[in-house]
């Protein structure tokens, strides 16, 4: 745009997790911003029922929240989960710690509470204007206009689209994009408190791995658990009577079937959500009137099996802020730097998230997996800092996602050589012993 740097009219689309955090960061830089959100103000209207009730926030998300002074607030609203509690189809449940020292935890937090805290922070930041019940239809980059449904277009020089996986802004740009849907969908159910307490251990993320499908449960502050079924979509449709629902639960999840009093009713009424990986490029569009950039799920929705979508969206916001600092507030350069730096990282976590679905629904239940995990943790303790598991690098570090697969390969290669070396040395020792005797 022809405006002086610093004089741009900046719009954010979506007051979700990423949109709100970015509004706070920009407001604090002294950049006035208008945020358009299609929903009414959730602080007045109450949270919308729909996508996940709670989510796991880990190191990356906490590091981002720390930048705006919300880390401690978020942790106070969260329940730490130090490992997985695996519930096999038969036999006793077993606990698998997430970290070698057993100390590190991911944090179960209410999506609604986290979004409200971020909205409050945005609302309290000078220069941030929140516009609720304003659905954006797209952006006209040449006219420099945000197109609103049921209202006149409004001018903007910079548009930052944090409007989620099904982003209207992304669609209006006709980018090169691919939305990859899993055959699985998800449905949420609630395990209420039992006798005033948690019905399951609250210090774990519970998993019922069943080969090609699974159920998980995360604890909530009110001592309930939110369960999420990840099933083939046809399987949801096939359970069309209360009897079928109850029978399947008693068969597949016998230890919880009795803990969900409204099982058949919740099953019938709660929606089935889709699981999508969105890949698109570029994330920016430069027109005569405006520059647009996508962030968060709008740029790179991923499946939820590593609990990283929101963590990753928060990292985008921090990167945009950093690029603005590095370019002295030059939006065009900052946004192109931002997309260059983030793309490989979001591609990497998208792949790792897909891979983790197989790990969670299938591998965690095997004895071999458990033995391997115990060996990995033992190695991590012996080789502190030099051998770090993929889970730890993703969840308990801020090492760029893109560096993780190569680092894991390198660690495994060194380990393979060490094992071969040890075996070789043993072989040589054996030979020497035989020679001497
Ligand atoms: P969103 O949170 O989707 O926010 C988008 C906002 O834009 C919303 O407020 C929406 O109302 C608004 N909007 C949409 N369209 C328009 C429009 N046209 N005009 C105006 N406003 C609009 N991530 C984790 O880190 N940990 C987890 O444990 C985890 N679990 C998950 C479990 C499930 C079942 C799912 C589906 C996702 C999970 N995620 C998790 C991913 C996480 O929810 C997303 O990555 C995160 O919400 C992305 O934030 P966002 O701000 O980009 O998008």
Coordinates of C-alpha atoms and ligand atoms in Angstrom, one line a residue:
X1 CA 0.0 0.0 0.0
X2 CA 1.0 3.6 -0.5
X3 CA 0.6 4.3 3.2
X4 CA 3.5 5.2 5.4
X5 CA 4.8 2.3 7.4
X6 CA 2.9 2.3 10.7
X7 CA -0.1 4.0 9.2
X8 CA -1.7 0.8 7.8
X9 CA -5.2 -0.2 8.6
X10 CA -4.8 -3.7 10.0
X11 CA -7.6 -6.3 10.2
X12 CA -7.6 -9.7 11.9
X13 CA -10.3 -12.1 10.8
X14 CA -11.4 -14.5 13.6
X15 CA -11.2 -13.9 17.4
X16 CA -10.2 -17.6 18.0
X17 CA -7.1 -18.6 19.8
X18 CA -4.6 -17.3 17.1
X19 CA -6.6 -14.2 16.2
X20 CA -6.8 -13.0 19.8
X21 CA -3.2 -13.6 20.6
X22 CA -2.1 -11.8 17.5
X23 CA -4.4 -8.9 18.4
X24 CA -2.7 -8.5 21.8
X25 CA 0.8 -8.7 20.2
X26 CA 0.0 -6.1 17.6
X27 CA -1.8 -3.8 20.0
X28 CA 1.2 -3.9 22.2
X29 CA 3.4 -2.8 19.3
X30 CA 1.2 0.2 18.9
X31 CA -0.5 -1.2 15.8
X32 CA -4.2 -0.4 15.9
X33 CA -6.2 -3.5 14.8
X34 CA -9.8 -4.4 14.1
X35 CA -10.8 -8.0 14.8
X36 CA -13.8 -9.4 13.0
X37 CA -15.5 -12.4 14.6
X38 CA -18.5 -14.2 13.2
X39 CA -19.8 -15.4 16.6
X40 CA -21.4 -13.2 19.2
X41 CA -19.1 -12.3 22.2
X42 CA -18.7 -15.6 24.0
X43 CA -18.3 -13.7 27.3
X44 CA -21.9 -12.7 26.9
X45 CA -23.4 -15.4 24.8
X46 CA -21.7 -18.4 26.4
X47 CA -19.4 -20.8 24.6
X48 CA -20.5 -22.3 21.3
X49 CA -20.9 -26.0 21.5
X50 CA -18.9 -27.6 18.7
X51 CA -15.2 -28.3 18.4
X52 CA -13.3 -29.8 21.3
X53 CA -14.3 -28.8 24.8
X54 CA -10.8 -29.0 26.1
X55 CA -7.3 -29.1 24.6
X56 CA -3.8 -29.9 25.6
X57 CA -1.4 -27.0 25.8
X58 CA 2.3 -27.7 26.0
X59 CA 5.7 -25.9 25.9
X60 CA 5.1 -24.0 22.7
X61 CA 1.7 -22.7 23.6
X62 CA 2.9 -21.8 27.1
X63 CA 6.0 -20.0 25.7
X64 CA 3.7 -17.9 23.5
X65 CA 1.2 -17.2 26.3
X66 CA 4.1 -16.1 28.5
X67 CA 4.9 -13.3 26.0
X68 CA 1.5 -11.7 26.8
X69 CA 1.6 -12.5 30.5
X70 CA -1.1 -15.2 30.3
X71 CA 1.0 -18.3 31.0
X72 CA 0.4 -18.5 34.8
X73 CA -3.3 -17.7 34.3
X74 CA -3.6 -20.5 31.8
X75 CA -1.8 -23.0 34.0
X76 CA -4.1 -22.1 36.9
X77 CA -7.1 -23.1 34.8
X78 CA -5.4 -26.3 33.6
X79 CA -4.9 -29.8 34.8
X80 CA -1.4 -31.4 34.2
X81 CA -1.3 -34.8 32.6
X82 CA 2.0 -36.5 33.2
X83 CA 1.5 -39.4 30.9
X84 CA -0.9 -41.7 29.0
X85 CA -3.2 -44.1 30.8
X86 CA -3.7 -46.9 28.4
X87 CA -6.9 -49.0 28.8
X88 CA -6.5 -52.2 26.8
X89 CA -9.5 -54.1 25.7
X90 CA -8.7 -56.8 28.2
X91 CA -6.5 -56.6 31.3
X92 CA -5.4 -53.8 33.6
X93 CA -4.8 -50.2 32.6
X94 CA -1.1 -49.1 32.4
X95 CA 0.5 -45.7 32.8
X96 CA 3.1 -44.5 30.4
X97 CA 4.9 -41.3 31.5
X98 CA 5.5 -38.7 28.8
X99 CA 9.0 -37.7 29.9
X100 CA 12.1 -39.6 31.1
X101 CA 11.9 -38.0 34.5
X102 CA 8.2 -38.4 34.8
X103 CA 8.0 -34.7 35.8
X104 CA 6.9 -33.1 32.6
X105 CA 3.2 -32.7 31.7
X106 CA 0.9 -31.4 29.0
X107 CA -2.0 -29.4 30.3
X108 CA -5.7 -30.0 29.8
X109 CA -7.5 -26.7 29.5
X110 CA -10.9 -25.6 28.5
X111 CA -10.9 -24.1 25.0
X112 CA -13.7 -21.7 26.0
X113 CA -11.8 -20.5 29.1
X114 CA -8.5 -20.0 27.1
X115 CA -10.3 -18.2 24.4
X116 CA -12.1 -15.9 26.9
X117 CA -8.8 -15.1 28.7
X118 CA -7.3 -14.2 25.3
X119 CA -10.3 -12.1 24.4
X120 CA -10.1 -10.3 27.7
X121 CA -6.5 -9.5 27.1
X122 CA -7.2 -8.3 23.5
X123 CA -10.1 -6.2 24.8
X124 CA -7.9 -4.6 27.4
X125 CA -5.1 -3.8 24.9
X126 CA -5.2 -0.2 23.6
X127 CA -5.7 0.0 19.9
X128 CA -7.6 -3.3 19.6
X129 CA -11.2 -3.1 18.4
X130 CA -13.3 -6.3 18.6
X131 CA -16.3 -6.6 16.2
X132 CA -18.5 -9.6 17.1
X133 CA -21.3 -11.1 14.9
X134 CA -19.4 -10.0 11.8
X135 CA -19.0 -12.8 9.3
X136 CA -16.2 -12.1 6.8
X137 CA -17.0 -13.4 3.3
X138 CA -13.5 -12.8 1.9
X139 CA -11.0 -10.1 0.9
X140 CA -10.7 -8.0 -2.2
X141 CA -7.0 -7.6 -2.3
X142 CA -7.0 -5.1 -5.2
X143 CA -9.7 -2.8 -3.7
X144 CA -8.1 -3.3 -0.2
X145 CA -11.5 -4.3 1.3
X146 CA -12.6 -6.8 3.8
X147 CA -15.9 -8.2 2.5
X148 CA -18.6 -8.6 5.2
X149 CA -21.8 -10.6 5.0
X150 CA -24.8 -8.4 5.4
X151 CA -22.8 -5.2 5.7
X152 CA -20.7 -2.9 3.5
X153 CA -17.1 -3.8 2.8
X154 CA -14.6 -2.1 5.0
X155 CA -11.1 -0.9 4.0
X156 CA -7.9 -2.6 5.2
X157 CA -4.3 -2.5 4.1
X158 CA -3.2 -5.6 5.9
X159 CA -5.5 -8.6 6.5
X160 CA -4.4 -11.4 8.8
X161 CA -6.7 -14.4 8.5
X162 CA -7.1 -16.5 11.6
X163 CA -10.5 -17.8 10.6
X164 CA -9.9 -21.5 11.1
X165 CA -9.7 -24.6 9.1
X166 CA -12.5 -23.7 6.7
X167 CA -11.3 -20.1 6.3
X168 CA -13.5 -17.9 4.2
X169 CA -10.5 -15.6 3.5
X170 CA -8.4 -18.5 2.2
X171 CA -11.3 -19.6 -0.1
X172 CA -11.7 -16.1 -1.5
X173 CA -8.0 -16.0 -2.5
X174 CA -8.2 -19.2 -4.6
X175 CA -4.8 -20.4 -3.5
X176 CA -3.3 -23.7 -4.4
X177 CA -4.8 -25.7 -1.7
X178 CA -5.6 -29.3 -0.6
X179 CA -7.9 -30.4 2.2
X180 CA -7.2 -34.0 3.1
X181 CA -10.1 -35.5 5.2
X182 CA -9.6 -38.7 7.2
X183 CA -12.2 -41.4 6.9
X184 CA -12.4 -41.0 10.7
X185 CA -14.6 -38.4 12.4
X186 CA -14.8 -37.5 16.1
X187 CA -17.6 -37.3 18.7
X188 CA -17.4 -36.0 22.2
X189 CA -19.0 -37.5 25.3
X190 CA -18.9 -36.6 29.0
X191 CA -17.9 -38.7 32.0
X192 CA -19.4 -36.7 34.9
X193 CA -17.8 -36.6 38.4
X194 CA -18.5 -39.7 40.5
X195 CA -19.3 -39.2 44.1
X196 CA -18.0 -35.6 43.8
X197 CA -14.6 -36.7 42.5
X198 CA -12.9 -37.7 39.3
X199 CA -14.2 -41.0 37.9
X200 CA -10.7 -41.7 36.4
X201 CA -7.1 -40.7 37.3
X202 CA -7.0 -36.9 36.5
X203 CA -3.2 -36.9 36.1
X204 CA -3.3 -38.7 32.7
X205 CA -4.6 -38.5 29.2
X206 CA -6.6 -41.7 28.9
X207 CA -6.5 -43.8 25.8
X208 CA -8.6 -46.8 24.7
X209 CA -6.6 -48.0 21.7
X210 CA -8.6 -50.3 19.6
X211 CA -6.5 -50.9 16.5
X212 CA -8.2 -48.9 13.8
X213 CA -10.1 -46.6 16.1
X214 CA -9.8 -45.2 19.6
X215 CA -11.3 -43.2 22.4
X216 CA -9.4 -40.7 24.5
X217 CA -10.4 -38.7 27.7
X218 CA -9.0 -35.5 29.1
X219 CA -9.9 -34.2 32.6
X220 CA -11.7 -30.9 33.3
X221 CA -11.5 -28.6 36.3
X222 CA -15.1 -29.5 37.3
X223 CA -13.9 -33.1 37.8
X224 CA -15.6 -34.4 34.7
X225 CA -13.8 -35.9 31.7
X226 CA -14.4 -35.1 28.1
X227 CA -14.1 -38.3 26.0
X228 CA -13.5 -38.1 22.3
X229 CA -14.3 -41.1 20.0
X230 CA -12.2 -41.3 16.9
X231 CA -14.1 -43.8 14.7
X232 CA -14.6 -44.4 11.1
X233 CA -17.6 -42.1 10.1
X234 CA -19.6 -45.1 8.9
X235 CA -19.3 -46.7 12.4
X236 CA -21.0 -43.7 14.0
X237 CA -23.9 -43.9 11.5
X238 CA -24.3 -47.6 12.0
X239 CA -25.1 -47.2 15.7
X240 CA -28.6 -45.9 15.2
X241 CA -30.4 -47.3 18.3
X242 CA -29.6 -46.8 22.0
X243 CA -29.2 -50.6 22.4
X244 CA -26.5 -50.7 19.7
X245 CA -24.6 -47.8 21.3
X246 CA -24.7 -49.4 24.8
X247 CA -23.7 -52.8 23.4
X248 CA -20.7 -51.4 21.5
X249 CA -19.5 -49.5 24.6
X250 CA -19.9 -52.5 26.9
X251 CA -18.0 -54.6 24.4
X252 CA -15.2 -52.1 23.5
X253 CA -14.9 -49.8 26.5
X254 CA -16.3 -52.0 29.4
X255 CA -14.5 -50.0 32.1
X256 CA -16.2 -46.7 31.2
X257 CA -19.6 -47.8 29.8
X258 CA -21.1 -47.5 33.2
X259 CA -19.5 -44.1 33.9
X260 CA -21.5 -42.2 31.2
X261 CA -25.1 -42.0 32.4
X262 CA -26.4 -40.2 29.3
X263 CA -24.4 -42.3 26.9
X264 CA -27.1 -43.2 24.3
X265 CA -28.6 -39.7 24.4
X266 CA -25.2 -37.9 24.1
X267 CA -24.2 -40.3 21.3
X268 CA -27.4 -39.6 19.4
X269 CA -27.2 -35.8 19.8
X270 CA -23.6 -34.8 19.8
X271 CA -22.3 -34.0 16.3
X272 CA -19.6 -35.9 14.4
X273 CA -16.7 -33.6 13.5
X274 CA -14.3 -34.0 10.6
X275 CA -10.6 -34.4 10.8
X276 CA -8.7 -32.5 8.1
X277 CA -5.2 -31.6 7.1
X278 CA -5.1 -28.4 5.1
X279 CA -2.0 -27.7 2.9
X280 CA -1.9 -24.5 0.9
X281 CA 0.7 -22.2 -0.5
X282 CA 1.5 -19.4 -0.6
X283 CA 0.0 -18.1 2.7
X284 CA 0.2 -14.5 1.5
X285 CA -1.3 -12.5 -1.3
X286 CA -0.2 -9.1 -2.4
X287 CA -2.8 -7.0 -4.2
X288 CA -2.9 -3.4 -5.3
X289 CA -4.9 -2.5 -2.2
X290 CA -3.9 -4.9 0.5
X291 CA -1.6 -7.7 1.6
X292 CA -3.2 -10.8 3.1
X293 CA -1.6 -13.5 5.2
X294 CA -3.1 -16.7 6.6
X295 CA -2.2 -18.1 10.1
X296 CA -3.2 -20.9 12.4
X297 CA -5.7 -23.4 11.1
X298 CA -6.6 -21.2 8.2
X299 CA -3.0 -21.8 6.8
X300 CA -2.4 -25.3 8.1
X301 CA -5.1 -27.2 9.9
X302 CA -3.7 -30.5 11.2
X303 CA -5.3 -33.6 12.8
X304 CA -5.4 -33.4 16.6
X305 CA -3.3 -36.5 17.5
X306 CA -0.2 -34.7 18.7
X307 CA -2.2 -32.0 20.6
X308 CA -0.3 -29.3 18.6
X309 CA -2.8 -27.3 16.5
X310 CA -3.3 -24.5 18.9
X311 CA 0.3 -24.6 20.1
X312 CA 1.4 -24.3 16.5
X313 CA -1.0 -21.5 15.8
X314 CA 0.4 -19.6 18.7
X315 CA 3.9 -20.0 17.3
X316 CA 2.7 -18.4 14.1
X317 CA 1.6 -15.3 16.0
X318 CA 5.0 -15.1 17.8
X319 CA 6.8 -15.4 14.4
X320 CA 4.7 -12.6 12.8
X321 CA 5.5 -10.4 15.7
X322 CA 9.2 -11.3 15.5
X323 CA 9.3 -10.7 11.7
X324 CA 7.7 -7.2 12.2
X325 CA 10.5 -6.4 14.7
X326 CA 13.2 -7.6 12.3
X327 CA 11.8 -5.7 9.3
X328 CA 11.2 -2.5 11.2
X329 CA 7.4 -2.9 10.8
X330 CA 7.5 -3.4 7.0
X331 CA 4.4 -5.6 6.6
X332 CA 5.1 -6.9 3.1
X333 CA 8.6 -8.1 4.0
X334 CA 7.6 -9.3 7.4
X335 CA 4.8 -11.5 6.1
X336 CA 6.9 -13.1 3.4
X337 CA 9.6 -13.8 6.0
X338 CA 6.9 -15.3 8.3
X339 CA 5.6 -17.7 5.7
X340 CA 9.1 -18.8 4.6
X341 CA 10.1 -19.6 8.1
X342 CA 6.9 -21.3 9.2
X343 CA 5.9 -23.5 6.2
X344 CA 8.5 -26.3 6.7
X345 CA 7.6 -26.4 10.4
X346 CA 3.9 -26.7 9.9
X347 CA 4.4 -29.3 7.2
X348 CA 6.5 -31.3 9.7
X349 CA 4.0 -31.2 12.5
X350 CA 1.2 -32.1 10.1
X351 CA 3.0 -35.3 9.2
X352 CA 3.9 -36.1 12.8
X353 CA 0.3 -35.6 13.8
X354 CA -1.0 -38.1 11.2
X355 CA 1.7 -40.6 12.3
X356 CA 0.8 -40.2 15.9
X357 CA -2.8 -41.4 15.2
X358 CA -1.4 -44.8 14.4
X359 CA 0.8 -44.7 17.5
X360 CA -2.1 -43.8 19.8
X361 CA -4.8 -46.1 18.4
X362 CA -2.6 -49.1 17.8
X363 CA 1.0 -49.1 18.9
X364 CA 0.7 -47.9 22.5
X365 CA -1.1 -51.1 23.4
X366 CA 1.7 -53.5 22.4
X367 CA 4.2 -54.9 24.8
X368 CA 7.0 -54.3 22.4
X369 CA 6.0 -50.6 22.3
X370 CA 6.1 -50.3 26.0
X371 CA 9.4 -52.0 26.3
X372 CA 10.8 -49.7 23.6
X373 CA 9.4 -46.6 25.4
X374 CA 11.0 -47.7 28.6
X375 CA 14.3 -48.2 26.8
X376 CA 14.0 -44.7 25.2
X377 CA 13.4 -43.1 28.6
X378 CA 16.4 -45.0 30.0
X379 CA 18.5 -43.7 27.2
X380 CA 17.2 -40.2 27.7
X381 CA 18.3 -40.3 31.3
X382 CA 21.8 -41.7 30.5
X383 CA 22.4 -39.4 27.5
X384 CA 20.7 -36.3 29.0
X385 CA 20.2 -33.7 26.2
X386 CA 21.8 -35.9 23.5
X387 CA 19.0 -38.4 23.1
X388 CA 15.6 -36.9 23.4
X389 CA 12.4 -38.6 22.2
X390 CA 10.2 -37.2 19.5
X391 CA 7.4 -36.7 22.0
X392 CA 9.6 -34.6 24.2
X393 CA 10.9 -32.5 21.4
X394 CA 7.4 -31.8 20.1
X395 CA 5.7 -31.3 23.5
X396 CA 8.3 -30.1 25.9
X397 CA 10.6 -28.1 23.8
X398 CA 10.4 -25.2 21.3
X399 CA 12.9 -26.8 18.9
X400 CA 11.5 -26.0 15.4
X401 CA 9.2 -28.8 14.3
X402 CA 11.0 -29.1 11.0
X403 CA 14.3 -30.1 12.8
X404 CA 12.7 -32.9 14.7
X405 CA 12.4 -35.7 12.1
X406 CA 16.1 -35.3 11.0
X407 CA 17.2 -35.1 14.6
X408 CA 15.4 -38.3 15.5
X409 CA 16.9 -40.1 12.5
X410 CA 20.4 -38.9 13.5
X411 CA 19.9 -40.0 17.1
X412 CA 18.8 -43.4 15.9
X413 CA 21.7 -43.7 13.5
X414 CA 24.2 -42.9 16.3
X415 CA 22.4 -45.3 18.5
X416 CA 22.5 -48.0 15.8
X417 CA 26.2 -47.5 15.4
X418 CA 26.8 -47.6 19.1
X419 CA 24.8 -50.8 19.4
X420 CA 26.6 -52.3 16.4
X421 CA 29.9 -51.1 18.0
X422 CA 29.1 -52.6 21.3
X423 CA 28.1 -55.9 19.6
X424 CA 31.3 -55.8 17.5
X425 CA 33.3 -55.1 20.7
X426 CA 31.6 -58.0 22.4
X427 CA 32.2 -60.2 19.4
X428 CA 35.9 -59.3 19.4
X429 CA 36.1 -59.9 23.2
X430 CA 34.5 -63.3 22.6
X431 CA 37.0 -64.0 19.9
X432 CA 39.9 -62.9 22.1
X433 CA 38.6 -65.1 24.9
X434 CA 38.4 -68.1 22.6
X435 CA 41.9 -67.5 21.3
X436 CA 43.3 -67.3 24.9
X437 CA 41.6 -70.5 26.0
Ligands
LIG1 P1 -9.9 -21.4 15.5 O1 -9.7 -21.7 16.9 O2 -10.8 -22.3 14.7 O3 -10.6 -19.9 15.5 C1 -11.1 -19.4 14.3 C2 -12.0 -18.2 14.7 O4 -12.5 -17.6 13.5 C3 -13.3 -18.7 15.4 O5 -13.5 -17.8 16.5 C4 -14.4 -18.6 14.4 O6 -15.6 -18.3 14.9 C5 -13.9 -17.4 13.6 N1 -14.3 -17.4 12.2 C6 -14.4 -18.5 11.3 N2 -14.9 -18.1 10.1 C7 -15.1 -16.7 10.2 C8 -15.5 -15.8 9.3 N3 -15.9 -16.1 8.1 N4 -15.6 -14.5 9.7 C9 -15.3 -14.1 11.0 N5 -14.8 -15.0 11.9 C10 -14.7 -16.3 11.5 N6 -4.7 -28.2 19.5 C11 -3.8 -28.3 20.5 O7 -2.9 -27.5 20.6 N7 -4.0 -29.2 21.5 C12 -5.1 -30.1 21.5 O8 -5.2 -30.9 22.4 C13 -6.0 -30.0 20.4 N8 -7.1 -30.8 20.4 C14 -8.0 -30.7 19.4 C15 -9.0 -31.6 19.4 C16 -9.9 -31.6 18.3 C17 -11.1 -32.6 18.3 C18 -9.8 -30.6 17.3 C19 -10.7 -30.6 16.2 C20 -8.7 -29.7 17.3 C21 -7.8 -29.8 18.4 N9 -6.7 -28.9 18.4 C22 -5.8 -29.0 19.4 C23 -6.5 -27.9 17.3 C24 -6.9 -26.5 17.7 O9 -8.3 -26.6 18.1 C25 -6.7 -25.6 16.6 O10 -5.5 -25.8 16.0 C26 -6.8 -24.1 17.0 O11 -8.1 -23.9 17.5 C27 -6.5 -23.2 15.9 O12 -6.7 -21.9 16.3 P2 -7.1 -20.8 15.2 O13 -7.3 -19.5 16.0 O14 -6.3 -20.8 14.0 O15 -8.6 -21.3 14.7

